[in-house]
Amino acid sequence: MTKKADGKVLAQNKKASHDYFIEDTYECGLVLTGTEIKSLRNGRANLSDSFATIRNAEAFVHNMHISPFEQGNRNNPTDPTRARKLLLKKAEINKLIGASKQEGYTLVPLKIYIRNGYAKLLIGLGKGKKQYDKRDTAAKRDAQRDIQRALREKQKIAR
């Protein structure tokens, strides 16, 4: 049940694809306060070092930093990295419970975006990469870049 983000991307975890093999992605809603969504719309969110867990058949995202809204009122949350509840269907939560219990798998937040006026979080089921996997991925990326560069040069010469 892979879903793609098609809204305005507010924050992205670029390090996730470097550290994990993302096998499956899920789109989920976020439970936020009014000032948090205003801050999110201003692009004041950070997903690095964040992770998702499942407790008591409910999903939560931890260490996701949403800066306090400057023009906010006294009801602003005091902790910008508080655990925020994720809105998923029961069947999806059950699937994620089974998958995340396996050795080496974790739930990684990938990006936050706005879809139809609602803040959505794309989480991925990721398996951690070893150091040699990271080097292999970087080597493949560099080789692909060299191939593309050579093709562009060849096209320039042909003109």
Short mmCIF file of N, CA, C and O in Angstrom, two decimals, residues 16-107:
data_model
loop_
_atom_site.label_atom_id
_atom_site.label_comp_id
_atom_site.label_asym_id
_atom_site.label_seq_id
_atom_site.Cartn_x
_atom_site.Cartn_y
_atom_site.Cartn_z
N ALA A 16 17.57 9.97 5.60
CA ALA A 16 16.91 8.68 5.72
C ALA A 16 17.31 7.72 4.60
O ALA A 16 17.57 6.54 4.85
N SER A 17 17.37 8.21 3.36
CA SER A 17 17.73 7.32 2.26
C SER A 17 19.21 6.94 2.32
O SER A 17 19.60 5.93 1.73
N HIS A 18 20.00 7.73 3.01
CA HIS A 18 21.41 7.40 3.17
C HIS A 18 21.61 6.32 4.24
O HIS A 18 22.49 5.47 4.12
N ASP A 19 20.80 6.34 5.27
CA ASP A 19 20.98 5.43 6.41
C ASP A 19 20.11 4.18 6.34
O ASP A 19 20.36 3.22 7.08
N TYR A 20 19.05 4.18 5.52
CA TYR A 20 18.11 3.06 5.50
C TYR A 20 17.74 2.66 4.08
O TYR A 20 17.71 3.49 3.18
N PHE A 21 17.44 1.37 3.91
CA PHE A 21 16.77 0.89 2.72
C PHE A 21 15.27 1.05 3.00
O PHE A 21 14.74 0.37 3.88
N ILE A 22 14.59 1.94 2.31
CA ILE A 22 13.16 2.17 2.54
C ILE A 22 12.39 1.16 1.70
O ILE A 22 12.45 1.17 0.48
N GLU A 23 11.67 0.27 2.38
CA GLU A 23 10.97 -0.80 1.69
C GLU A 23 9.51 -0.49 1.42
O GLU A 23 8.95 -0.94 0.43
N ASP A 24 8.86 0.26 2.31
CA ASP A 24 7.45 0.57 2.13
C ASP A 24 7.18 1.92 2.77
O ASP A 24 7.83 2.28 3.75
N THR A 25 6.23 2.67 2.23
CA THR A 25 5.90 3.98 2.79
C THR A 25 4.42 4.04 3.12
O THR A 25 3.59 3.38 2.48
N TYR A 26 4.09 4.84 4.13
CA TYR A 26 2.72 5.03 4.57
C TYR A 26 2.49 6.52 4.80
O TYR A 26 3.35 7.20 5.35
N GLU A 27 1.33 6.98 4.38
CA GLU A 27 0.95 8.37 4.61
C GLU A 27 0.06 8.40 5.84
O GLU A 27 -0.90 7.64 5.95
N CYS A 28 0.38 9.29 6.77
CA CYS A 28 -0.43 9.39 7.98
C CYS A 28 -0.64 10.85 8.35
O CYS A 28 0.18 11.71 8.02
N GLY A 29 -1.73 11.11 9.04
CA GLY A 29 -2.01 12.45 9.52
C GLY A 29 -1.28 12.71 10.82
O GLY A 29 -0.78 11.80 11.48
N LEU A 30 -1.22 13.97 11.21
CA LEU A 30 -0.55 14.38 12.44
C LEU A 30 -1.55 15.08 13.35
O LEU A 30 -2.38 15.85 12.87
N VAL A 31 -1.46 14.82 14.65
CA VAL A 31 -2.27 15.54 15.62
C VAL A 31 -1.43 16.72 16.10
O VAL A 31 -0.43 16.54 16.79
N LEU A 32 -1.83 17.94 15.69
CA LEU A 32 -1.07 19.14 16.00
C LEU A 32 -1.98 20.17 16.65
O LEU A 32 -3.19 20.13 16.49
N THR A 33 -1.37 21.12 17.36
CA THR A 33 -2.13 22.25 17.89
C THR A 33 -2.21 23.32 16.81
O THR A 33 -1.52 23.24 15.79
N GLY A 34 -3.01 24.34 17.02
CA GLY A 34 -3.20 25.39 16.02
C GLY A 34 -1.93 26.15 15.72
O GLY A 34 -1.64 26.49 14.57
N THR A 35 -1.14 26.42 16.75
CA THR A 35 0.09 27.18 16.50
C THR A 35 1.16 26.31 15.86
O THR A 35 2.02 26.83 15.14
N GLU A 36 1.12 25.00 16.08
CA GLU A 36 2.10 24.11 15.45
C GLU A 36 1.86 24.04 13.95
O GLU A 36 2.82 24.05 13.17
N ILE A 37 0.62 24.00 13.52
CA ILE A 37 0.35 23.94 12.09
C ILE A 37 0.73 25.25 11.42
O ILE A 37 1.24 25.27 10.29
N LYS A 38 0.56 26.37 12.12
CA LYS A 38 0.99 27.66 11.57
C LYS A 38 2.50 27.70 11.40
O LYS A 38 3.02 28.17 10.40
N SER A 39 3.21 27.18 12.39
CA SER A 39 4.66 27.13 12.31
C SER A 39 5.11 26.18 11.20
O SER A 39 6.08 26.45 10.49
N LEU A 40 4.41 25.06 11.05
CA LEU A 40 4.71 24.11 9.98
C LEU A 40 4.54 24.75 8.61
O LEU A 40 5.37 24.57 7.72
N ARG A 41 3.45 25.50 8.43
CA ARG A 41 3.19 26.14 7.15
C ARG A 41 4.26 27.18 6.82
O ARG A 41 4.51 27.46 5.66
N ASN A 42 4.91 27.73 7.85
CA ASN A 42 6.03 28.65 7.64
C ASN A 42 7.33 27.91 7.34
O ASN A 42 8.36 28.54 7.13
N GLY A 43 7.30 26.58 7.36
CA GLY A 43 8.48 25.78 7.05
C GLY A 43 9.46 25.66 8.20
O GLY A 43 10.65 25.51 8.00
N ARG A 44 8.97 25.71 9.43
CA ARG A 44 9.84 25.69 10.60
C ARG A 44 9.82 24.32 11.27
O ARG A 44 9.57 24.20 12.46
N ALA A 45 10.08 23.28 10.49
CA ALA A 45 10.11 21.91 11.01
C ALA A 45 11.42 21.24 10.63
O ALA A 45 12.04 21.59 9.63
N ASN A 46 11.81 20.27 11.44
CA ASN A 46 13.05 19.54 11.20
C ASN A 46 12.81 18.07 11.50
O ASN A 46 12.37 17.72 12.60
N LEU A 47 13.10 17.20 10.53
CA LEU A 47 12.86 15.77 10.69
C LEU A 47 14.12 14.97 11.02
O LEU A 47 14.03 13.77 11.23
N SER A 48 15.28 15.60 11.03
CA SER A 48 16.50 14.84 11.30
C SER A 48 16.45 14.31 12.73
O SER A 48 15.95 14.98 13.63
N ASP A 49 16.93 13.12 12.93
CA ASP A 49 16.96 12.43 14.24
C ASP A 49 15.58 12.07 14.75
O ASP A 49 15.43 11.72 15.91
N SER A 50 14.55 12.13 13.91
CA SER A 50 13.22 11.75 14.38
C SER A 50 12.96 10.29 14.03
O SER A 50 13.56 9.73 13.12
N PHE A 51 12.06 9.68 14.78
CA PHE A 51 11.70 8.29 14.57
C PHE A 51 10.26 8.08 15.00
O PHE A 51 9.71 8.90 15.73
N ALA A 52 9.66 7.00 14.55
CA ALA A 52 8.27 6.69 14.88
C ALA A 52 8.23 5.38 15.67
O ALA A 52 9.04 4.48 15.45
N THR A 53 7.30 5.31 16.60
CA THR A 53 7.09 4.09 17.39
C THR A 53 5.60 3.78 17.43
O THR A 53 4.77 4.64 17.14
N ILE A 54 5.31 2.55 17.84
CA ILE A 54 3.92 2.14 18.03
C ILE A 54 3.78 1.64 19.46
O ILE A 54 4.50 0.73 19.89
N ARG A 55 2.87 2.28 20.20
CA ARG A 55 2.62 1.95 21.60
C ARG A 55 1.12 1.84 21.82
O ARG A 55 0.39 2.75 21.43
N ASN A 56 0.67 0.77 22.41
CA ASN A 56 -0.75 0.57 22.72
C ASN A 56 -1.63 0.75 21.48
O ASN A 56 -2.66 1.42 21.53
N ALA A 57 -1.21 0.18 20.36
CA ALA A 57 -1.93 0.24 19.08
C ALA A 57 -2.13 1.68 18.61
O ALA A 57 -3.10 1.99 17.92
N GLU A 58 -1.20 2.58 18.98
CA GLU A 58 -1.21 3.95 18.50
C GLU A 58 0.20 4.29 18.03
O GLU A 58 1.18 3.88 18.64
N ALA A 59 0.30 5.04 16.95
CA ALA A 59 1.60 5.42 16.40
C ALA A 59 1.96 6.83 16.85
O ALA A 59 1.09 7.71 16.92
N PHE A 60 3.24 7.04 17.17
CA PHE A 60 3.74 8.33 17.60
C PHE A 60 5.04 8.63 16.88
O PHE A 60 5.81 7.72 16.55
N VAL A 61 5.29 9.91 16.64
CA VAL A 61 6.57 10.35 16.10
C VAL A 61 7.29 11.12 17.21
O VAL A 61 6.69 11.94 17.89
N HIS A 62 8.57 10.80 17.40
CA HIS A 62 9.38 11.40 18.46
C HIS A 62 10.50 12.23 17.84
O HIS A 62 10.98 11.93 16.74
N ASN A 63 10.95 13.24 18.56
CA ASN A 63 12.09 14.10 18.19
C ASN A 63 11.87 14.89 16.91
O ASN A 63 12.83 15.35 16.32
N MET A 64 10.64 15.03 16.46
CA MET A 64 10.37 15.89 15.31
C MET A 64 10.26 17.31 15.85
O MET A 64 9.40 17.60 16.68
N HIS A 65 11.15 18.18 15.40
CA HIS A 65 11.22 19.53 15.95
C HIS A 65 10.35 20.47 15.13
O HIS A 65 10.58 20.66 13.93
N ILE A 66 9.35 21.06 15.78
CA ILE A 66 8.54 22.12 15.18
C ILE A 66 8.74 23.34 16.07
O ILE A 66 8.35 23.35 17.23
N SER A 67 9.36 24.37 15.51
CA SER A 67 9.67 25.57 16.29
C SER A 67 8.39 26.25 16.75
O SER A 67 7.39 26.25 16.03
N PRO A 68 8.42 26.87 17.93
CA PRO A 68 7.23 27.59 18.41
C PRO A 68 6.89 28.76 17.48
O PRO A 68 7.77 29.40 16.93
N PHE A 69 5.60 29.00 17.33
CA PHE A 69 5.11 30.09 16.48
C PHE A 69 5.35 31.41 17.21
O PHE A 69 4.98 31.56 18.38
N GLU A 70 5.97 32.38 16.52
CA GLU A 70 6.35 33.63 17.18
C GLU A 70 5.14 34.43 17.66
O GLU A 70 5.17 35.01 18.74
N GLN A 71 4.09 34.48 16.86
CA GLN A 71 2.91 35.25 17.23
C GLN A 71 1.90 34.40 18.00
O GLN A 71 0.73 34.75 18.07
N GLY A 72 2.35 33.29 18.57
CA GLY A 72 1.44 32.37 19.25
C GLY A 72 0.97 32.91 20.59
O GLY A 72 1.48 33.89 21.12
N ASN A 73 0.00 32.23 21.15
CA ASN A 73 -0.55 32.63 22.44
C ASN A 73 0.04 31.79 23.56
O ASN A 73 0.98 31.03 23.36
N ARG A 74 -0.52 31.88 24.73
CA ARG A 74 0.02 31.16 25.89
C ARG A 74 -0.25 29.66 25.81
O ARG A 74 0.30 28.89 26.59
N ASN A 75 -1.09 29.22 24.87
CA ASN A 75 -1.37 27.80 24.72
C ASN A 75 -0.37 27.10 23.83
O ASN A 75 -0.57 25.96 23.45
N ASN A 76 0.70 27.79 23.46
CA ASN A 76 1.76 27.18 22.67
C ASN A 76 2.35 26.01 23.44
O ASN A 76 2.59 26.13 24.65
N PRO A 77 2.63 24.89 22.78
CA PRO A 77 3.34 23.81 23.47
C PRO A 77 4.75 24.27 23.84
O PRO A 77 5.41 24.94 23.05
N THR A 78 5.18 23.95 25.04
CA THR A 78 6.49 24.41 25.50
C THR A 78 7.62 23.55 24.95
O THR A 78 8.74 24.04 24.80
N ASP A 79 7.35 22.29 24.63
CA ASP A 79 8.39 21.39 24.14
C ASP A 79 8.26 21.23 22.62
O ASP A 79 7.32 20.62 22.14
N PRO A 80 9.22 21.77 21.84
CA PRO A 80 9.11 21.66 20.39
C PRO A 80 9.37 20.24 19.86
O PRO A 80 9.03 19.95 18.72
N THR A 81 9.94 19.35 20.67
CA THR A 81 10.22 17.99 20.21
C THR A 81 9.30 16.96 20.88
O THR A 81 9.66 15.79 20.97
N ARG A 82 8.14 17.38 21.34
CA ARG A 82 7.25 16.45 22.04
C ARG A 82 6.79 15.34 21.10
O ARG A 82 6.84 15.49 19.87
N ALA A 83 6.33 14.24 21.67
CA ALA A 83 5.82 13.13 20.87
C ALA A 83 4.45 13.53 20.31
O ALA A 83 3.60 14.01 21.04
N ARG A 84 4.27 13.34 19.01
CA ARG A 84 3.02 13.69 18.36
C ARG A 84 2.37 12.42 17.82
O ARG A 84 3.03 11.57 17.25
N LYS A 85 1.06 12.34 18.00
CA LYS A 85 0.32 11.16 17.58
C LYS A 85 0.14 11.15 16.07
O LYS A 85 -0.09 12.19 15.45
N LEU A 86 0.26 9.97 15.47
CA LEU A 86 0.05 9.78 14.05
C LEU A 86 -1.30 9.12 13.82
O LEU A 86 -1.70 8.23 14.57
N LEU A 87 -1.99 9.54 12.78
CA LEU A 87 -3.31 9.01 12.47
C LEU A 87 -3.18 7.99 11.35
O LEU A 87 -2.92 8.34 10.20
N LEU A 88 -3.35 6.72 11.71
CA LEU A 88 -3.28 5.62 10.77
C LEU A 88 -4.49 4.72 10.97
O LEU A 88 -5.08 4.70 12.06
N LYS A 89 -4.82 3.95 9.95
CA LYS A 89 -5.90 2.98 10.09
C LYS A 89 -5.40 1.79 10.90
O LYS A 89 -4.20 1.50 10.93
N LYS A 90 -6.32 1.10 11.52
CA LYS A 90 -5.97 -0.02 12.39
C LYS A 90 -5.22 -1.12 11.64
O LYS A 90 -4.26 -1.69 12.15
N ALA A 91 -5.64 -1.40 10.41
CA ALA A 91 -4.97 -2.44 9.62
C ALA A 91 -3.53 -2.04 9.31
O ALA A 91 -2.63 -2.88 9.33
N GLU A 92 -3.31 -0.74 9.02
CA GLU A 92 -1.95 -0.27 8.75
C GLU A 92 -1.08 -0.36 10.01
O GLU A 92 0.08 -0.76 9.93
N ILE A 93 -1.66 -0.02 11.15
CA ILE A 93 -0.90 -0.12 12.41
C ILE A 93 -0.52 -1.56 12.69
O ILE A 93 0.61 -1.86 13.08
N ASN A 94 -1.45 -2.49 12.48
CA ASN A 94 -1.15 -3.90 12.71
C ASN A 94 -0.05 -4.39 11.78
O ASN A 94 0.82 -5.17 12.17
N LYS A 95 -0.07 -3.94 10.53
CA LYS A 95 0.97 -4.30 9.58
C LYS A 95 2.32 -3.77 10.03
O LYS A 95 3.34 -4.45 9.96
N LEU A 96 2.31 -2.52 10.50
CA LEU A 96 3.56 -1.89 10.95
C LEU A 96 4.10 -2.53 12.22
O LEU A 96 5.31 -2.62 12.41
N ILE A 97 3.21 -2.97 13.10
CA ILE A 97 3.66 -3.64 14.33
C ILE A 97 4.44 -4.90 13.96
O ILE A 97 5.53 -5.14 14.46
N GLY A 98 3.88 -5.71 13.06
CA GLY A 98 4.55 -6.94 12.66
C GLY A 98 5.86 -6.68 11.95
O GLY A 98 6.87 -7.35 12.18
N ALA A 99 5.88 -5.67 11.09
CA ALA A 99 7.09 -5.39 10.31
C ALA A 99 8.19 -4.78 11.16
O ALA A 99 9.37 -5.11 11.01
N SER A 100 7.83 -3.89 12.08
CA SER A 100 8.85 -3.22 12.87
C SER A 100 9.42 -4.10 13.98
O SER A 100 10.46 -3.79 14.54
N LYS A 101 8.75 -5.20 14.29
CA LYS A 101 9.28 -6.13 15.30
C LYS A 101 10.43 -6.96 14.74
O LYS A 101 11.20 -7.53 15.50
N GLN A 102 10.56 -7.03 13.42
CA GLN A 102 11.63 -7.80 12.82
C GLN A 102 12.97 -7.13 13.10
O GLN A 102 13.06 -5.91 13.27
N GLU A 103 14.01 -7.93 13.11
CA GLU A 103 15.35 -7.45 13.41
C GLU A 103 15.84 -6.47 12.34
O GLU A 103 15.79 -6.75 11.15
N GLY A 104 16.27 -5.30 12.77
CA GLY A 104 16.87 -4.33 11.87
C GLY A 104 15.89 -3.37 11.20
O GLY A 104 16.31 -2.50 10.46
N TYR A 105 14.59 -3.49 11.45
CA TYR A 105 13.61 -2.62 10.82
C TYR A 105 13.17 -1.52 11.79
O TYR A 105 13.06 -1.75 12.99
N THR A 106 12.92 -0.36 11.24
CA THR A 106 12.46 0.76 12.04
C THR A 106 11.52 1.63 11.21
O THR A 106 11.50 1.52 9.99
N LEU A 107 10.77 2.48 11.88
CA LEU A 107 9.86 3.40 11.20
C LEU A 107 10.53 4.77 11.14
O LEU A 107 10.85 5.36 12.16
#
